[in-house]
Amino acid sequence: MRKRKATVLLAGLSAAALALAGCANGDGGGDNGDNGDNGGGDGGYHIILVSKGFQHQFWQAVQAGAQEEADAQGVTMDFDGPASETQVDNQLQMLQTAIDSGPDAIGYAALDPEACLPLFDQAEAMDIPIVQFDAACNSEYGNYLAATDGVAAGALAAENMAEELGGEGTIGVVAHSQINSTSIERRDGFIDYMEENHPDIEIVDVQYGDGDHIESADIARAMINANPDLDGLYGTNEGSAIGIVNAISELGIDPGEIAVVGFDSGSAQIEAIQDGSMLGAVTQDPMEIGRLTIRNAIALIEGEELPEFTDTGSFWYDADNIDDEDIRQMIYE
Amino acid sequence: MSEAKTETAPGTPGSGWNWKSWIQQGLAVGTLVMLFAFFSFMNPAFYGWSNISGILLATAGIGIMALGTTFVIATGGIDLSIGTGSTFAAVVVGVFGVNVGLPMWLALIIGVGAGALMGFINGFNVAFLRIPPFIATLAMMMVAQGLALILSDVAPIYFRDTPWFSQIALGNLIPGLPNGVLIMFVLVAISAFVLARTKFGRITLAIGSNVEATRLSGIPTKRWLVMIYTFAGMFTAVAGIVMASRLVSAQPQMGVGLELQAIAAVIIGGTSLMGGRASIVGTLIGALIMSTLINGLRIMGVQSEWQFVASGIVIALAVWVDSLRNRSKST
């Protein structure tokens, strides 16, 4: 472990990486690093997950799910990810380090679907199985993705927004990225659903705030000021949605006057839904993404057939069903 | 406000009547006025007070950071640790005020102290260990980010149990004006006074003009440098607190990347990257130009991609004008 830490340090992540390594080891434990070829069919595998991040509670839930499954199956799991979801370079470094350390399998969530191609070729050449989670690399190799169907999830958000607005009105979209596939799918799924089913609903503006709370709040304020009759705002991830909620409260607009639909959960968003400042949100099942990734990895190591894509599901929740047992399992504080 | 527009060599404090300096100031103010006129013409929603106060609030965090950085840059240094440093200070407030449960006022003081300590270490590394400012503060930037993540356990810390915490940025002591903006204006006044009217300000500019001459004239420049970085660190912490107040939480990944925006604001405002020349009001205007530009483009519904392009061009133009001026001075 020590050696790996040092490498990551040199890669320029210094303290951030230490924090990560700290929490990745916390409950996983164990000696990995030098047990690359302990093949056997009875578990004991070493699987490295390279995530899109680790600070965001979503990724922590993915990690928790993966850890749970890893413990249940008796495999060792390491979890790595860059400090922010814009750091494509850093993430590729981590994937490189993961490949170099020769694990039994790698789980990868692509920040950029093309930049990962050379490393996937390398993994293929070294015969390291790859499974993918959340977002895929455009590679023929390792083409097994466990993720939320983002287009369906965006459409689910649109459906509930349209119902609240009674089929007509104006909506602004605060998305978190122009290049990230989850952001693109949730945006397009939402916009396409509106265009197909609700011609009287107009999307007046789409802006991008990197999922940053303050940036997204500033964007939402500008949208509301530019469009005083705005009926709805849609945030494509947790940070975007919280930014919208903050902007509305900063402007002193009554909660509920503008219908706000968000994504994922987190305690601030849960509270906003409970107190009525948010209509509701679409949640994925991050724990299941983590669990399925580990299951897929083990199946692949043992030579089983895997589907190219498994939808881990998306679910609408609002003040009415937020306390249901099956919803509670998917949202996180 | 003329006392704040200071262009000076060692021994001539406050002799701010250089016409070139006025051109730079005028250009910055003129740019801001033109931006306002243009965006107001394009969309009347732009000059509504609700939007103006939004611009001011968006300026507050970066603006406060930039004020402290103005002093550091005036010495010919740079401070890259202000973005993640502000996050670190906010997390420290969260840890002591929420997790440990100290009274919030005490936690706020500890947070500002943490900012001062970061600045102190920066200054010590620059002045006594002779690490170039770029590297010393780059190192601090990483350390601060790491510590913010470690202390917060990589999760946001919420200040919900202290209702007045959100009032630090969002309350209205002056009706209609968010307190975060008020804090920025008060700090502008204080730092303008310190720069133009105190020994601290004079020595800051003297070090930036010619550190060797300053030292030979009997001023302990190393100790002063440490004090200047420490002073800047406190601004960083206040910026972090204002931003955390706006979010009612300390977000461990909050301030990443803000340092470059703050530095750009300082440079647009006419402070020289070479040191020796600084303007506090210029820094405020520089920060306002950045946030006005982004807000105006958003109000017009311009794509985010073009917002970056426009900001980049404005920064390049501002620094180009600055270099023109330096060239004419040296010939």
Short mmCIF file of C-alpha atoms in Angstrom, two decimals, chain B residues 8-313:
data_model
loop_
_atom_site.label_atom_id
_atom_site.label_comp_id
_atom_site.label_asym_id
_atom_site.label_seq_id
_atom_site.Cartn_x
_atom_site.Cartn_y
_atom_site.Cartn_z
CA THR B 8 4.86 54.87 -5.62
CA ALA B 9 8.51 54.12 -5.29
CA PRO B 10 10.18 53.68 -1.93
CA GLY B 11 10.12 56.90 0.02
CA THR B 12 7.37 58.53 -1.97
CA PRO B 13 4.29 57.10 -0.34
CA GLY B 14 0.92 58.12 -1.61
CA SER B 15 2.21 60.16 -4.50
CA GLY B 16 -0.59 58.73 -6.58
CA TRP B 17 -0.90 61.38 -9.24
CA ASN B 18 0.87 59.62 -12.04
CA TRP B 19 -1.20 60.15 -15.19
CA LYS B 20 -0.37 56.66 -16.48
CA SER B 21 -1.83 55.19 -13.35
CA TRP B 22 -4.97 57.17 -14.00
CA ILE B 23 -5.20 55.80 -17.52
CA GLN B 24 -5.09 52.26 -16.19
CA GLN B 25 -7.72 53.06 -13.56
CA GLY B 26 -9.78 54.83 -16.15
CA LEU B 27 -9.58 51.89 -18.53
CA ALA B 28 -10.78 49.50 -15.85
CA VAL B 29 -13.65 51.76 -14.82
CA GLY B 30 -14.44 52.46 -18.46
CA THR B 31 -14.56 48.74 -19.24
CA LEU B 32 -16.95 48.17 -16.36
CA VAL B 33 -19.20 51.04 -17.44
CA MET B 34 -19.21 49.83 -21.03
CA LEU B 35 -20.09 46.31 -19.95
CA PHE B 36 -22.97 47.67 -17.90
CA ALA B 37 -24.25 49.81 -20.73
CA PHE B 38 -23.97 47.01 -23.25
CA PHE B 39 -25.70 44.34 -21.16
CA SER B 40 -28.41 46.74 -20.01
CA PHE B 41 -29.11 47.57 -23.63
CA MET B 42 -29.23 43.88 -24.58
CA ASN B 43 -31.57 42.88 -21.78
CA PRO B 44 -33.29 45.24 -19.34
CA ALA B 45 -33.39 42.45 -16.75
CA PHE B 46 -29.65 43.06 -16.37
CA TYR B 47 -29.91 46.34 -14.49
CA GLY B 48 -32.66 45.24 -12.12
CA TRP B 49 -31.47 45.46 -8.51
CA SER B 50 -32.10 41.77 -8.01
CA ASN B 51 -29.54 41.05 -10.71
CA ILE B 52 -27.11 43.75 -9.60
CA SER B 53 -27.10 42.37 -6.07
CA GLY B 54 -26.56 38.94 -7.62
CA ILE B 55 -23.47 40.24 -9.41
CA LEU B 56 -22.18 41.82 -6.21
CA LEU B 57 -22.78 38.64 -4.24
CA ALA B 58 -21.00 36.57 -6.89
CA THR B 59 -18.09 39.03 -6.59
CA ALA B 60 -17.86 38.90 -2.81
CA GLY B 61 -15.89 35.67 -2.29
CA ILE B 62 -13.37 36.24 -5.06
CA GLY B 63 -13.23 39.97 -4.34
CA ILE B 64 -12.31 39.50 -0.67
CA MET B 65 -9.68 36.92 -1.59
CA ALA B 66 -8.28 39.28 -4.21
CA LEU B 67 -7.91 42.13 -1.70
CA GLY B 68 -5.41 40.19 0.39
CA THR B 69 -3.69 38.91 -2.71
CA THR B 70 -3.23 42.48 -3.92
CA PHE B 71 -0.77 43.03 -1.06
CA VAL B 72 1.11 39.83 -1.84
CA ILE B 73 1.32 40.63 -5.55
CA ALA B 74 2.40 44.18 -4.71
CA THR B 75 5.53 42.68 -3.09
CA GLY B 76 6.27 40.92 -6.38
CA GLY B 77 4.95 37.63 -4.97
CA ILE B 78 1.96 35.48 -5.80
CA ASP B 79 -0.44 33.43 -3.71
CA LEU B 80 -1.92 30.31 -5.27
CA SER B 81 -3.19 28.95 -1.97
CA ILE B 82 -6.13 31.33 -1.63
CA GLY B 83 -8.72 29.14 -3.37
CA THR B 84 -8.26 25.94 -1.42
CA GLY B 85 -7.10 27.99 1.57
CA SER B 86 -10.53 29.61 1.76
CA THR B 87 -12.07 26.14 1.72
CA PHE B 88 -9.73 25.00 4.46
CA ALA B 89 -10.67 27.96 6.67
CA ALA B 90 -14.38 27.28 6.11
CA VAL B 91 -13.90 23.63 7.03
CA VAL B 92 -12.00 24.64 10.18
CA VAL B 93 -14.97 26.81 11.18
CA GLY B 94 -17.26 23.85 10.51
CA VAL B 95 -15.15 21.40 12.48
CA PHE B 96 -14.87 23.64 15.54
CA GLY B 97 -18.32 25.21 15.36
CA VAL B 98 -20.33 22.11 14.43
CA ASN B 99 -18.37 18.91 15.06
CA VAL B 100 -16.54 20.05 18.20
CA GLY B 101 -19.44 22.26 19.26
CA LEU B 102 -17.60 25.42 20.26
CA PRO B 103 -19.60 28.67 20.14
CA MET B 104 -19.78 29.77 16.51
CA TRP B 105 -18.15 33.17 17.15
CA LEU B 106 -15.14 31.37 18.59
CA ALA B 107 -15.07 28.97 15.64
CA LEU B 108 -15.08 31.94 13.27
CA ILE B 109 -12.08 33.44 15.06
CA ILE B 110 -10.28 30.09 14.91
CA GLY B 111 -11.09 29.93 11.18
CA VAL B 112 -9.56 33.35 10.56
CA GLY B 113 -6.62 32.26 12.70
CA ALA B 114 -6.21 29.19 10.49
CA GLY B 115 -6.09 31.47 7.46
CA ALA B 116 -3.50 33.66 9.17
CA LEU B 117 -1.44 30.59 10.03
CA MET B 118 -1.48 29.44 6.42
CA GLY B 119 -0.36 32.90 5.35
CA PHE B 120 2.32 32.89 8.03
CA ILE B 121 3.72 29.61 6.75
CA ASN B 122 3.61 30.90 3.17
CA GLY B 123 5.47 34.03 4.21
CA PHE B 124 8.00 32.11 6.26
CA ASN B 125 8.71 29.73 3.37
CA VAL B 126 9.09 32.60 0.94
CA ALA B 127 11.12 34.96 3.10
CA PHE B 128 13.26 32.71 5.28
CA LEU B 129 13.46 29.44 3.35
CA ARG B 130 13.71 31.33 0.06
CA ILE B 131 11.20 29.11 -1.72
CA PRO B 132 9.88 31.02 -4.74
CA PRO B 133 6.37 32.33 -3.95
CA PHE B 134 4.83 30.41 -6.84
CA ILE B 135 6.10 27.09 -5.46
CA ALA B 136 5.63 27.87 -1.78
CA THR B 137 1.99 28.79 -2.26
CA LEU B 138 1.39 25.99 -4.77
CA ALA B 139 2.51 23.59 -2.06
CA MET B 140 0.19 25.30 0.42
CA MET B 141 -2.64 25.05 -2.11
CA MET B 142 -2.26 21.26 -2.13
CA VAL B 143 -1.79 20.96 1.62
CA ALA B 144 -4.86 23.12 2.26
CA GLN B 145 -6.98 21.04 -0.10
CA GLY B 146 -5.82 17.84 1.51
CA LEU B 147 -6.40 19.10 5.03
CA ALA B 148 -9.85 20.38 4.09
CA LEU B 149 -10.76 16.89 2.86
CA ILE B 150 -9.24 15.15 5.87
CA LEU B 151 -10.78 17.43 8.50
CA SER B 152 -14.21 17.33 6.88
CA ASP B 153 -14.02 13.57 6.35
CA VAL B 154 -14.77 14.33 2.68
CA ALA B 155 -18.34 15.41 3.40
CA PRO B 156 -20.03 18.81 3.65
CA ILE B 157 -20.41 20.25 7.15
CA TYR B 158 -23.77 21.96 7.58
CA PHE B 159 -24.34 25.07 9.71
CA ARG B 160 -28.10 24.62 10.03
CA ASP B 161 -28.05 24.67 13.82
CA THR B 162 -26.68 28.21 13.85
CA PRO B 163 -29.42 30.19 12.07
CA TRP B 164 -27.40 33.42 11.96
CA PHE B 165 -24.54 31.77 10.12
CA SER B 166 -26.25 32.22 6.75
CA GLN B 167 -26.80 35.89 7.65
CA ILE B 168 -23.04 36.52 7.41
CA ALA B 169 -23.38 36.54 3.62
CA LEU B 170 -27.11 36.71 2.98
CA GLY B 171 -28.54 38.94 5.72
CA ASN B 172 -29.33 42.58 5.00
CA LEU B 173 -27.95 45.04 7.57
CA ILE B 174 -28.44 47.59 4.81
CA PRO B 175 -31.81 46.82 3.20
CA GLY B 176 -31.35 45.17 -0.19
CA LEU B 177 -27.60 44.76 0.13
CA PRO B 178 -26.39 41.27 1.08
CA ASN B 179 -24.05 41.35 4.08
CA GLY B 180 -21.39 39.46 2.15
CA VAL B 181 -21.17 42.43 -0.20
CA LEU B 182 -21.11 44.84 2.75
CA ILE B 183 -18.21 42.89 4.24
CA MET B 184 -16.40 43.15 0.93
CA PHE B 185 -16.89 46.94 0.79
CA VAL B 186 -15.73 47.38 4.40
CA LEU B 187 -12.63 45.32 3.65
CA VAL B 188 -12.02 47.38 0.52
CA ALA B 189 -12.03 50.53 2.66
CA ILE B 190 -9.75 48.99 5.28
CA SER B 191 -7.24 47.63 2.80
CA ALA B 192 -7.24 50.84 0.75
CA PHE B 193 -6.42 52.71 3.94
CA VAL B 194 -3.72 50.23 4.95
CA LEU B 195 -2.11 50.34 1.51
CA ALA B 196 -2.10 54.11 1.11
CA ARG B 197 -1.82 55.47 4.63
CA THR B 198 0.17 53.09 6.78
CA LYS B 199 3.75 51.98 7.16
CA PHE B 200 2.55 48.47 6.31
CA GLY B 201 1.34 49.63 2.91
CA ARG B 202 4.43 51.70 2.22
CA ILE B 203 6.75 48.80 3.01
CA THR B 204 4.63 46.41 0.91
CA LEU B 205 5.14 48.60 -2.14
CA ALA B 206 8.78 49.29 -1.30
CA ILE B 207 9.57 45.57 -1.16
CA GLY B 208 7.86 45.13 -4.52
CA SER B 209 9.77 48.00 -6.09
CA ASN B 210 13.21 47.00 -4.89
CA VAL B 211 13.59 44.54 -2.08
CA GLU B 212 17.34 45.01 -1.85
CA ALA B 213 17.17 48.78 -1.53
CA THR B 214 14.44 48.41 1.05
CA ARG B 215 16.52 46.00 3.09
CA LEU B 216 19.60 48.25 2.86
CA SER B 217 17.58 51.15 4.15
CA GLY B 218 17.28 49.22 7.39
CA ILE B 219 13.86 47.64 7.05
CA PRO B 220 13.68 43.95 8.11
CA THR B 221 12.07 42.88 4.83
CA LYS B 222 11.82 39.18 5.74
CA ARG B 223 9.75 39.85 8.82
CA TRP B 224 7.55 42.25 6.88
CA LEU B 225 7.03 39.68 4.13
CA VAL B 226 5.81 37.15 6.70
CA MET B 227 3.41 39.77 8.06
CA ILE B 228 2.11 40.61 4.57
CA TYR B 229 1.40 36.96 3.72
CA THR B 230 -0.23 36.49 7.13
CA PHE B 231 -2.42 39.54 6.53
CA ALA B 232 -3.45 38.12 3.15
CA GLY B 233 -4.22 34.77 4.75
CA MET B 234 -6.84 36.40 6.96
CA PHE B 235 -8.63 37.76 3.88
CA THR B 236 -8.56 34.27 2.41
CA ALA B 237 -10.26 32.93 5.52
CA VAL B 238 -12.93 35.66 5.52
CA ALA B 239 -13.64 34.89 1.85
CA GLY B 240 -14.05 31.22 2.75
CA ILE B 241 -16.43 32.09 5.58
CA VAL B 242 -18.55 34.33 3.33
CA MET B 243 -18.80 31.60 0.70
CA ALA B 244 -19.59 28.94 3.29
CA SER B 245 -22.28 31.21 4.71
CA ARG B 246 -23.87 31.48 1.31
CA LEU B 247 -23.99 27.67 1.10
CA VAL B 248 -24.88 27.27 4.80
CA SER B 249 -22.21 24.62 4.70
CA ALA B 250 -18.49 24.07 4.35
CA GLN B 251 -18.04 22.15 1.10
CA PRO B 252 -14.62 20.50 1.07
CA GLN B 253 -14.19 20.95 -2.68
CA MET B 254 -15.56 24.52 -2.78
CA GLY B 255 -12.69 26.89 -3.58
CA VAL B 256 -10.70 24.88 -6.11
CA GLY B 257 -9.79 27.06 -9.08
CA LEU B 258 -10.90 30.36 -7.56
CA GLU B 259 -7.30 31.48 -6.98
CA LEU B 260 -6.76 32.19 -10.65
CA GLN B 261 -9.94 34.24 -10.90
CA ALA B 262 -8.87 36.29 -7.89
CA ILE B 263 -5.38 36.83 -9.29
CA ALA B 264 -6.89 37.86 -12.64
CA ALA B 265 -9.06 40.42 -10.83
CA VAL B 266 -5.97 41.89 -9.15
CA ILE B 267 -4.12 42.20 -12.44
CA ILE B 268 -7.08 43.64 -14.35
CA GLY B 269 -7.28 46.24 -11.59
CA GLY B 270 -3.83 47.54 -12.42
CA THR B 271 -1.67 45.92 -9.76
CA SER B 272 1.61 44.93 -11.36
CA LEU B 273 2.67 41.28 -11.31
CA MET B 274 6.23 42.64 -11.02
CA GLY B 275 5.33 44.27 -7.73
CA GLY B 276 5.73 47.83 -6.52
CA ARG B 277 2.42 49.09 -7.79
CA ALA B 278 -1.01 48.27 -6.42
CA SER B 279 -4.55 49.53 -6.37
CA ILE B 280 -7.21 48.27 -4.01
CA VAL B 281 -10.09 49.99 -5.77
CA GLY B 282 -8.65 48.61 -9.00
CA THR B 283 -8.84 45.10 -7.57
CA LEU B 284 -12.48 45.64 -6.65
CA ILE B 285 -13.22 46.87 -10.16
CA GLY B 286 -11.28 43.98 -11.64
CA ALA B 287 -13.35 41.48 -9.66
CA LEU B 288 -16.53 43.30 -10.68
CA ILE B 289 -15.53 43.21 -14.34
CA MET B 290 -15.08 39.42 -14.19
CA SER B 291 -18.40 38.71 -12.52
CA THR B 292 -20.32 41.33 -14.52
CA LEU B 293 -19.06 39.86 -17.76
CA ILE B 294 -20.08 36.31 -16.82
CA ASN B 295 -23.45 37.42 -15.43
CA GLY B 296 -24.25 39.56 -18.44
CA LEU B 297 -23.44 36.78 -20.87
CA ARG B 298 -25.62 34.44 -18.83
CA ILE B 299 -28.50 36.90 -18.83
CA MET B 300 -28.17 37.05 -22.62
CA GLY B 301 -28.24 33.25 -22.67
CA VAL B 302 -24.79 32.98 -24.24
CA GLN B 303 -23.35 29.48 -24.08
CA SER B 304 -20.94 28.70 -21.25
CA GLU B 305 -18.17 27.94 -23.75
CA TRP B 306 -18.24 31.53 -25.01
CA GLN B 307 -18.29 32.88 -21.48
CA PHE B 308 -14.86 31.34 -20.95
CA VAL B 309 -13.57 32.77 -24.22
CA ALA B 310 -14.81 36.24 -23.32
CA SER B 311 -13.26 36.13 -19.83
CA GLY B 312 -9.97 34.99 -21.29
CA ILE B 313 -9.89 37.82 -23.79
#
